[in-house]
Coordinates of C-alpha atoms and ligand atoms in Angstrom, one line a residue:
X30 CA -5.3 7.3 -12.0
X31 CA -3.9 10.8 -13.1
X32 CA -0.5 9.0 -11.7
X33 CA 2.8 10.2 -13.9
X34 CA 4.1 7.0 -15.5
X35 CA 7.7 5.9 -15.4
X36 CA 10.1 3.3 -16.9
X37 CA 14.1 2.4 -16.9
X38 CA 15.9 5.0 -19.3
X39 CA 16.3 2.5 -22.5
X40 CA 19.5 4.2 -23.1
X41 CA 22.9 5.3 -19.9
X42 CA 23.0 8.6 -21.9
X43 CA 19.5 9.6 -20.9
X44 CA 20.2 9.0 -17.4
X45 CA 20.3 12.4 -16.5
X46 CA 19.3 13.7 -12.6
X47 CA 15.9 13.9 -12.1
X48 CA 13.6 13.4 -9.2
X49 CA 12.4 9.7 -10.4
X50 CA 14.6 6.9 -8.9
X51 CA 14.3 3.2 -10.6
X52 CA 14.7 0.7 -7.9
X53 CA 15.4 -2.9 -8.8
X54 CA 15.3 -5.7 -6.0
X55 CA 12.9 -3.6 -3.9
X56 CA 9.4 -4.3 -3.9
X57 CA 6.5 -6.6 -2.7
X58 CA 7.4 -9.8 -4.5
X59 CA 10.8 -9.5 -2.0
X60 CA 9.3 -8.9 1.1
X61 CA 9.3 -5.3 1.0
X62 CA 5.8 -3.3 1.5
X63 CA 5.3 -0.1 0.2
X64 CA 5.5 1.6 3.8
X65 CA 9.1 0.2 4.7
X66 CA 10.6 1.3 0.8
X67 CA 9.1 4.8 1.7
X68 CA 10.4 5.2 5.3
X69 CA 14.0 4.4 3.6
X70 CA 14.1 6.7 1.1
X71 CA 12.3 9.6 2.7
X72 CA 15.4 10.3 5.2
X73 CA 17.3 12.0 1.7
X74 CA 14.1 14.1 1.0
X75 CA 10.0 14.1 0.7
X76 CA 9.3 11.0 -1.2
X77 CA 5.8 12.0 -3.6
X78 CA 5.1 8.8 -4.2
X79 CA 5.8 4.8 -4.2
X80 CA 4.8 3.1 -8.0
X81 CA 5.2 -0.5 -9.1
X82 CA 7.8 0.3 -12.4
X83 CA 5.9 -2.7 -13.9
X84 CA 4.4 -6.1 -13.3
X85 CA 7.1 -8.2 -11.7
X86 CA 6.3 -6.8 -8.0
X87 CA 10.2 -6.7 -7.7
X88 CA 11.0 -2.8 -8.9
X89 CA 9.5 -0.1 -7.8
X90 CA 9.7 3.8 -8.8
X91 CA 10.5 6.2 -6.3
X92 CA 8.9 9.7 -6.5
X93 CA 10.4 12.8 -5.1
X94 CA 9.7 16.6 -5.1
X95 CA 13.2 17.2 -5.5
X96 CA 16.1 16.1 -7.8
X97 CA 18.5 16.4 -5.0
X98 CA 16.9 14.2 -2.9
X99 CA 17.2 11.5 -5.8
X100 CA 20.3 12.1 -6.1
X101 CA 21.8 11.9 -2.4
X102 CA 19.0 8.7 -2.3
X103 CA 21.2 7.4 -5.4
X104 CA 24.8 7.7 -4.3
X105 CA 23.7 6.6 -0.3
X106 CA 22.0 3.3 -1.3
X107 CA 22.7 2.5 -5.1
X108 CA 24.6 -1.1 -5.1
X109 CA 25.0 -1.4 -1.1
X110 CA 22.8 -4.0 1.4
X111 CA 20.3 -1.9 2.9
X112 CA 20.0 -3.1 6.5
X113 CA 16.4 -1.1 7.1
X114 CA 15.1 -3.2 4.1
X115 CA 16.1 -6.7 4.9
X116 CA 19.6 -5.8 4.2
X117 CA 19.0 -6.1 0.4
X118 CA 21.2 -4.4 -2.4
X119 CA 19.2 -2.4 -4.7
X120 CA 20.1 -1.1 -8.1
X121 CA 19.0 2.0 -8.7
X122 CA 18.7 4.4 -11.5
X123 CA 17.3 7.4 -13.2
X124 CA 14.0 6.9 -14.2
X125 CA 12.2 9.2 -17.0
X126 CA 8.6 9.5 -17.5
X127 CA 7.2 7.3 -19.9
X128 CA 4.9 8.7 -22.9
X129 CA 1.4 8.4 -22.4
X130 CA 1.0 5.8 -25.7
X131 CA 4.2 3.7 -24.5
X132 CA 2.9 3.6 -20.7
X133 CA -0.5 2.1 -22.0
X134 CA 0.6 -0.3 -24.4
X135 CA 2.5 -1.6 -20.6
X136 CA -0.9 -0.9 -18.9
X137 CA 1.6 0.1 -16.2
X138 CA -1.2 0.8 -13.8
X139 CA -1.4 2.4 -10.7
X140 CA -2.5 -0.3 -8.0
X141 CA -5.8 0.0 -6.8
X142 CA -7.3 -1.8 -3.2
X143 CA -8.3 -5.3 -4.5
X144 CA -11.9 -6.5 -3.1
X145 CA -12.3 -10.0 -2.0
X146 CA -15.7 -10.0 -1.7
X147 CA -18.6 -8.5 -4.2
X148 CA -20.2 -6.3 -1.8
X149 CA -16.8 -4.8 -1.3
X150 CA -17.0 -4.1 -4.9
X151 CA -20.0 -2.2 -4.8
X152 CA -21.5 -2.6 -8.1
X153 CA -24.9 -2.9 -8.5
X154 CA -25.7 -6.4 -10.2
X155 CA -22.1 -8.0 -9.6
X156 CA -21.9 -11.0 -7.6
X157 CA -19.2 -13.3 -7.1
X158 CA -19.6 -17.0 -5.3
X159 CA -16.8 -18.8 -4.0
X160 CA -16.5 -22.5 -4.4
X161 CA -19.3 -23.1 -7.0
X162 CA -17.3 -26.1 -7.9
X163 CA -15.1 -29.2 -6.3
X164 CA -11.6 -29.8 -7.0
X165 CA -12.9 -33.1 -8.6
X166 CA -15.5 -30.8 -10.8
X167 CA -12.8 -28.5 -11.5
X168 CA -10.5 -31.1 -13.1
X169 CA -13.0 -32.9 -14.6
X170 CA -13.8 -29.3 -16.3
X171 CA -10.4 -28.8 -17.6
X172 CA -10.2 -32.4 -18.9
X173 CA -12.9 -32.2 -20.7
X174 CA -12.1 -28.8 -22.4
X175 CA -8.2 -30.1 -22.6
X176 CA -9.6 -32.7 -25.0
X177 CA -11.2 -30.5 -27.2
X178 CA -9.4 -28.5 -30.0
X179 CA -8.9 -24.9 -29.1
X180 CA -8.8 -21.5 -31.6
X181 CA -5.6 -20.0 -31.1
X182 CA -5.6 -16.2 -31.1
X183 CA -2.8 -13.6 -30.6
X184 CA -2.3 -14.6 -27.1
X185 CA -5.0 -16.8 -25.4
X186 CA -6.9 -20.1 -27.0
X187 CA -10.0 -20.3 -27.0
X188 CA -13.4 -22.3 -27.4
X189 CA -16.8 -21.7 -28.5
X190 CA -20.0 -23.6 -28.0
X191 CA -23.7 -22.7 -29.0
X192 CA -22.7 -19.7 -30.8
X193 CA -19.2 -19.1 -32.2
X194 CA -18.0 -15.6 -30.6
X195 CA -16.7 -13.5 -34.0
X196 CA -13.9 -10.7 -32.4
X197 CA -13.9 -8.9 -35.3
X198 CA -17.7 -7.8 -34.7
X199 CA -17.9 -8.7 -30.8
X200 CA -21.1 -10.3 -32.1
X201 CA -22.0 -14.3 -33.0
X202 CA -24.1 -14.7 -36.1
X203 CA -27.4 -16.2 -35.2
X204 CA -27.8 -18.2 -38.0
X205 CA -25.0 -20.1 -37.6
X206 CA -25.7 -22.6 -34.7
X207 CA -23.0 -24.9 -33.4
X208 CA -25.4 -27.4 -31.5
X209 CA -26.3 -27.4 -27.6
X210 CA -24.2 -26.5 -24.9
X211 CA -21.8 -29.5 -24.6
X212 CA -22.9 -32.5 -21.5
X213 CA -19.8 -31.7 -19.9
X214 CA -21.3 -28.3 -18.2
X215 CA -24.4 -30.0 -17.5
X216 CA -24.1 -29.9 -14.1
X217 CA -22.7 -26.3 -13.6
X218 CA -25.6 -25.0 -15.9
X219 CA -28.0 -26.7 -13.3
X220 CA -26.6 -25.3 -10.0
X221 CA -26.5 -21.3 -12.3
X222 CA -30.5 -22.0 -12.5
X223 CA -30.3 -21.5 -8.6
X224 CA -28.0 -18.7 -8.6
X225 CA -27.8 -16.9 -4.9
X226 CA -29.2 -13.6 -5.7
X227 CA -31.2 -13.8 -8.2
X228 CA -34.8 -13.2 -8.3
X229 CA -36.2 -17.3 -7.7
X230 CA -38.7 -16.4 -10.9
X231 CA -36.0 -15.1 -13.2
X232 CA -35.6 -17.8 -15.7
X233 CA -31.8 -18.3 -17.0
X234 CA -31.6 -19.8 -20.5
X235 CA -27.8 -19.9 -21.4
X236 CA -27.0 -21.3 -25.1
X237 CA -23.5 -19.6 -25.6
X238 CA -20.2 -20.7 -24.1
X239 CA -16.9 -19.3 -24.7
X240 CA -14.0 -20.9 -22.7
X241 CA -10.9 -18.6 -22.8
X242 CA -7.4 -19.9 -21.3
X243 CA -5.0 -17.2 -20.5
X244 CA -1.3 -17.9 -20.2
X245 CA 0.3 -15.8 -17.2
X246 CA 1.0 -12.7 -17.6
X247 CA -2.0 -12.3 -20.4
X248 CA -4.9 -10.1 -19.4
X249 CA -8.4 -9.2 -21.6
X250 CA -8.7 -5.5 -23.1
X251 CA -12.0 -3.4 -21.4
X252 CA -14.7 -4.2 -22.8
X253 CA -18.9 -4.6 -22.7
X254 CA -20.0 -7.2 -23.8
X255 CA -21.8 -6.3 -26.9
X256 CA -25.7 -5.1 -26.1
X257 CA -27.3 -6.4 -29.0
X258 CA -25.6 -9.6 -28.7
X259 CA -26.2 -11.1 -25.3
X260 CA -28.9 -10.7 -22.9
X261 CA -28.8 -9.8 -19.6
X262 CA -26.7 -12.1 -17.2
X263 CA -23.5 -13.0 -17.8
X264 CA -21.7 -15.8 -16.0
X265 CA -17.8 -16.5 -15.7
X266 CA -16.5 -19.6 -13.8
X267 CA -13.0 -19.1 -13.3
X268 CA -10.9 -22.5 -13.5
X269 CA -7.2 -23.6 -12.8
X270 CA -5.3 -20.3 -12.3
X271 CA -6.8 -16.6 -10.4
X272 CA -6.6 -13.8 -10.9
X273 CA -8.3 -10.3 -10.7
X274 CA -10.9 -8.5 -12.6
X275 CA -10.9 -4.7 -12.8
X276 CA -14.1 -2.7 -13.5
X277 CA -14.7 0.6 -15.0
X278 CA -17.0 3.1 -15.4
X279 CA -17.6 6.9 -16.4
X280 CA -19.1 8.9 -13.7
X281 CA -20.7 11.5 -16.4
X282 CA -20.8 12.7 -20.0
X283 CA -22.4 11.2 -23.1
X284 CA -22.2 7.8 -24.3
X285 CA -22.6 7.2 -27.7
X286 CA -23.8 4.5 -30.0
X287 CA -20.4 2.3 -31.3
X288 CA -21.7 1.7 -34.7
X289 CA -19.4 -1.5 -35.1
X290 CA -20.6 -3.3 -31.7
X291 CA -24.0 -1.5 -30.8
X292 CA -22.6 -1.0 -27.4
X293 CA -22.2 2.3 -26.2
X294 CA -18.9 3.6 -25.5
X295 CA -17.8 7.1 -24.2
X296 CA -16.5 9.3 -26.1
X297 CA -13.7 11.1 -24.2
X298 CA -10.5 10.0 -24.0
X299 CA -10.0 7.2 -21.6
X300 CA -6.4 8.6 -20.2
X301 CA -8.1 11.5 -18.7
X302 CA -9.0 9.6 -15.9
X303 CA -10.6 12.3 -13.8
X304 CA -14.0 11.1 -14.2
X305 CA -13.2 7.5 -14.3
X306 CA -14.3 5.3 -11.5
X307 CA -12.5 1.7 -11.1
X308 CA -13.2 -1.3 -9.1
X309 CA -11.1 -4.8 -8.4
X310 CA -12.0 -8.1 -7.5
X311 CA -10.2 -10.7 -6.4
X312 CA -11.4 -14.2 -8.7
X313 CA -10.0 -17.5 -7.3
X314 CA -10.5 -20.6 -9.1
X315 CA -13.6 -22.2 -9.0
X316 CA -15.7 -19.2 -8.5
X317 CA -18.2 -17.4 -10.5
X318 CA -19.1 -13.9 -11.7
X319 CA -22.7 -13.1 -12.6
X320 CA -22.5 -9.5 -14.5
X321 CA -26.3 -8.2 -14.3
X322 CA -28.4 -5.2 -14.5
X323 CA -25.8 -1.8 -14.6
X324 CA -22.5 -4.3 -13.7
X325 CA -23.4 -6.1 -17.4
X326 CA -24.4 -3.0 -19.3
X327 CA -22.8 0.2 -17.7
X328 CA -19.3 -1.5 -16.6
X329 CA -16.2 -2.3 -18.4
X330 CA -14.6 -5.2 -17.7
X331 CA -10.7 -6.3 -18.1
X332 CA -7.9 -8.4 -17.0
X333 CA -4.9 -6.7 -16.2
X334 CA -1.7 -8.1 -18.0
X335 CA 0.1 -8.7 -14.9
X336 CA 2.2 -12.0 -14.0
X337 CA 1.4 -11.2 -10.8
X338 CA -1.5 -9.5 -8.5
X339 CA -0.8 -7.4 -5.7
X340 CA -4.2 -8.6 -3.7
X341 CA -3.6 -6.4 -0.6
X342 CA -0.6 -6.6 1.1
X343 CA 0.1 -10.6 -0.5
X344 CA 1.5 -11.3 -3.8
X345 CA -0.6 -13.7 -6.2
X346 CA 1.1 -15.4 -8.6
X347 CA -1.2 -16.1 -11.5
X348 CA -0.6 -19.8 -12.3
X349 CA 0.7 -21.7 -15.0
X350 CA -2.8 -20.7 -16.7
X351 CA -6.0 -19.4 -16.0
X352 CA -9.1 -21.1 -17.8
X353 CA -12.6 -19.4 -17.8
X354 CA -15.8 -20.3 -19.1
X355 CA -18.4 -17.3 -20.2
X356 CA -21.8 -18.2 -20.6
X357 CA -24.0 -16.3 -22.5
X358 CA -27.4 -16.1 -23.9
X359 CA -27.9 -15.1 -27.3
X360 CA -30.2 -12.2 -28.5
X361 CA -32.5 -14.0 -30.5
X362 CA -33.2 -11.1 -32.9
X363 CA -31.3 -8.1 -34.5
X364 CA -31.2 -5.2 -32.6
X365 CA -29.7 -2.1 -33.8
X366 CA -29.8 1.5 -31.7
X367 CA -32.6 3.1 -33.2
X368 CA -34.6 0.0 -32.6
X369 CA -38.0 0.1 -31.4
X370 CA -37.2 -3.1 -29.4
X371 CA -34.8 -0.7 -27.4
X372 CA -36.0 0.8 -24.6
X373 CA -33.9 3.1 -22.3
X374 CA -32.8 2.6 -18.8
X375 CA -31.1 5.4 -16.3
X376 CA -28.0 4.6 -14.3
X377 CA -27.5 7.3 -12.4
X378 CA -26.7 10.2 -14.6
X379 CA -26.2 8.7 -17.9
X380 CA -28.5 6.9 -20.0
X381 CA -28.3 2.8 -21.5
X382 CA -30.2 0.7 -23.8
X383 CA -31.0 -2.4 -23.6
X384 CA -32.4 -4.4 -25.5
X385 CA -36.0 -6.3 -24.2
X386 CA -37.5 -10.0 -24.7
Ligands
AKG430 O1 -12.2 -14.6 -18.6 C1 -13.2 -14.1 -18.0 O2 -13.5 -14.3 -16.9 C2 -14.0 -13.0 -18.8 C3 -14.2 -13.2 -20.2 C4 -15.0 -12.1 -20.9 O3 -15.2 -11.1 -20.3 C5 -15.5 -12.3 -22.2 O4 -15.3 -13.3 -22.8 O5 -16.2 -11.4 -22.6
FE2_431 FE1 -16.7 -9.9 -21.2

């Protein structure tokens, strides 16, 4: 967060001096941690700071305080096998700092400690179990949804059951009902009603299924799951492929009612990061989220777009795909924000609403 972002110059006649080196054929993805690229290239000068210059784990951006040290880093190392760093040649260049717009539109984004576990995470309401399913359940899964026609969007496919999903309105219309939740997820929605964690008396009706399959390299935009939509527990098996989940939240200010969704968004800008708090978790195949309580209603959720993960010190590749299955249950009635089926919950210093049974 609050970290400058960098990228290639797109054209030699921009490559003017400056303090921001961009290293190809350096990086995790090679073999070379973050630590052993920084002990090299602070003996020409104070290195500020290490960055990944995008997804592929294999360039990096090197950070000084001063343009000299860039420079002498440059015309020491640029083209020649480095013996400190597995006696590799690295390309280097000029970097300039990207604008703000460009940089998201990469979600170029600083790399933040990846949890393995949920009580890592520290999210009220967030659980993750590991090996909810078999290899043989897994397949049979993916079989079953692989013989079904998918929705293609922009860049995932998708399925719906129950409810259709509609991502114009992040809402499902009610009315239209697409049947019961097919028999191939009978057995997963059995084992959910015992969920590890939850209250033994809270009933789980689930009627709404949406089964997304990401390509690599494809990630999911933050988001809430729309209020008014969906009740209270949200469940997301992870099949085929992992990868990680990232989690944010505002630590203060106002939310406001998003009249389109009837979620509540905040209203500041989301690039000035100072008061932004993010988490990441680790999701392997055949294990499953629950989003509850402030994790469902208070969090945003999203997939990074990266090919790869950095989980730790390890590289993850994402897979040929990654297949997920969301289930939902519906709001049965309208809700809108000024409801008096609303009632109002505090998380911590800012206030939600929910809407009741
Ligand atoms: O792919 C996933 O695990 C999450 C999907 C999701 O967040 C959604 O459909 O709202
Ligand atoms: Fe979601």
């Amino acid at each position: 967060m609050g970290v400058p972002r960098f990228t290639r110059p797109k054209t030699p006649a921009a490559e003017s001096p400056s303090p921001y080196l961009y290293v190809a054929n350096c990086g995790p993805a090679v073999g070379l941690s973050y630590d052993s690229i920084a002990s090299v290239f602070n003996t020409f000068g104070e290195v500020k700071g290490i960055y990944a210059a995008d997804e592929s784990g294999t360039r990096v951006i090197v950070s000084y305080f001063e343009a000299n040290s860039a420079q002498q880093a440059l015309t020491a190392l640029n083209g020649k096998s480095c013996a400190d760093l597995d006696g590799r040649s690295l390309h280097i260049r000029y970097s300039v700092i990207q604008p703000n717009s460009e940089a998201e539109s990469q979600q170029v984004n600083e790399h933040i400690p990846v949890s393995l576990m949920d009580s890592e995470v520290n999210i009220p309401g967030l659980y993750l179990v590991h090996d909810f399913l078999s290899p043989q359940e897994e397949k049979e899964l993916l079989a079953a949804v692989d013989e079904r026609p998918w929705i293609s969007l922009s860049k995932r496919r998708v399925q719906h059951y129950g409810y259709e999903f509609c991502y114009g309105t992040r809402n499902v219309d009610t009315k239209l009902h697409l049947g019961e939740l097919p028999s191939f997820v009978s057995s997963v929605l059995e084992r959910i009603s015992s969920f590890p964690g939850l209250n033994s008396s809270t009933s789980i009706l689930l009627d709404q299924l949406t089964v997304n399959e990401y390509p690599p390299g494809v990630g999911l935009s933050p988001h809430i799951d729309t209020h008014s939509a969906f009740e209270g527990l949200i469940f997301s098996l992870s099949l085929a492929g992992p990868c990680i989940m990232e989690f944010r939240r505002y630590l203060d200010g106002s939310w406001v009612p998003d009249a389109a969704s009837s979620a509540y968004t905040k209203v500041e800008n989301v690039e000035n990061c100072s008061n932004l708090v993010r988490r990441s978790l680790y999701l392997p195949p055949r294990s499953i989220l629950l989003l509850s309580g402030e994790a469902r209603y208070a969090w945003q959720h999203y997939i990074p777009h990266h090919k790869i993960d950095m989980v730790n010190q390890n590289v993850i590749r994402r897979g040929a795909r990654r297949v997920s299955f969301t289930f939902r249950k519906v709001c049965d009635f309208i809700v809108s924000p000024c409801s008096t089926f609303l009632t109002a919950l505090i998380f911590n210093k800012y206030v939600l609403l929910i809407c009741m049974q």
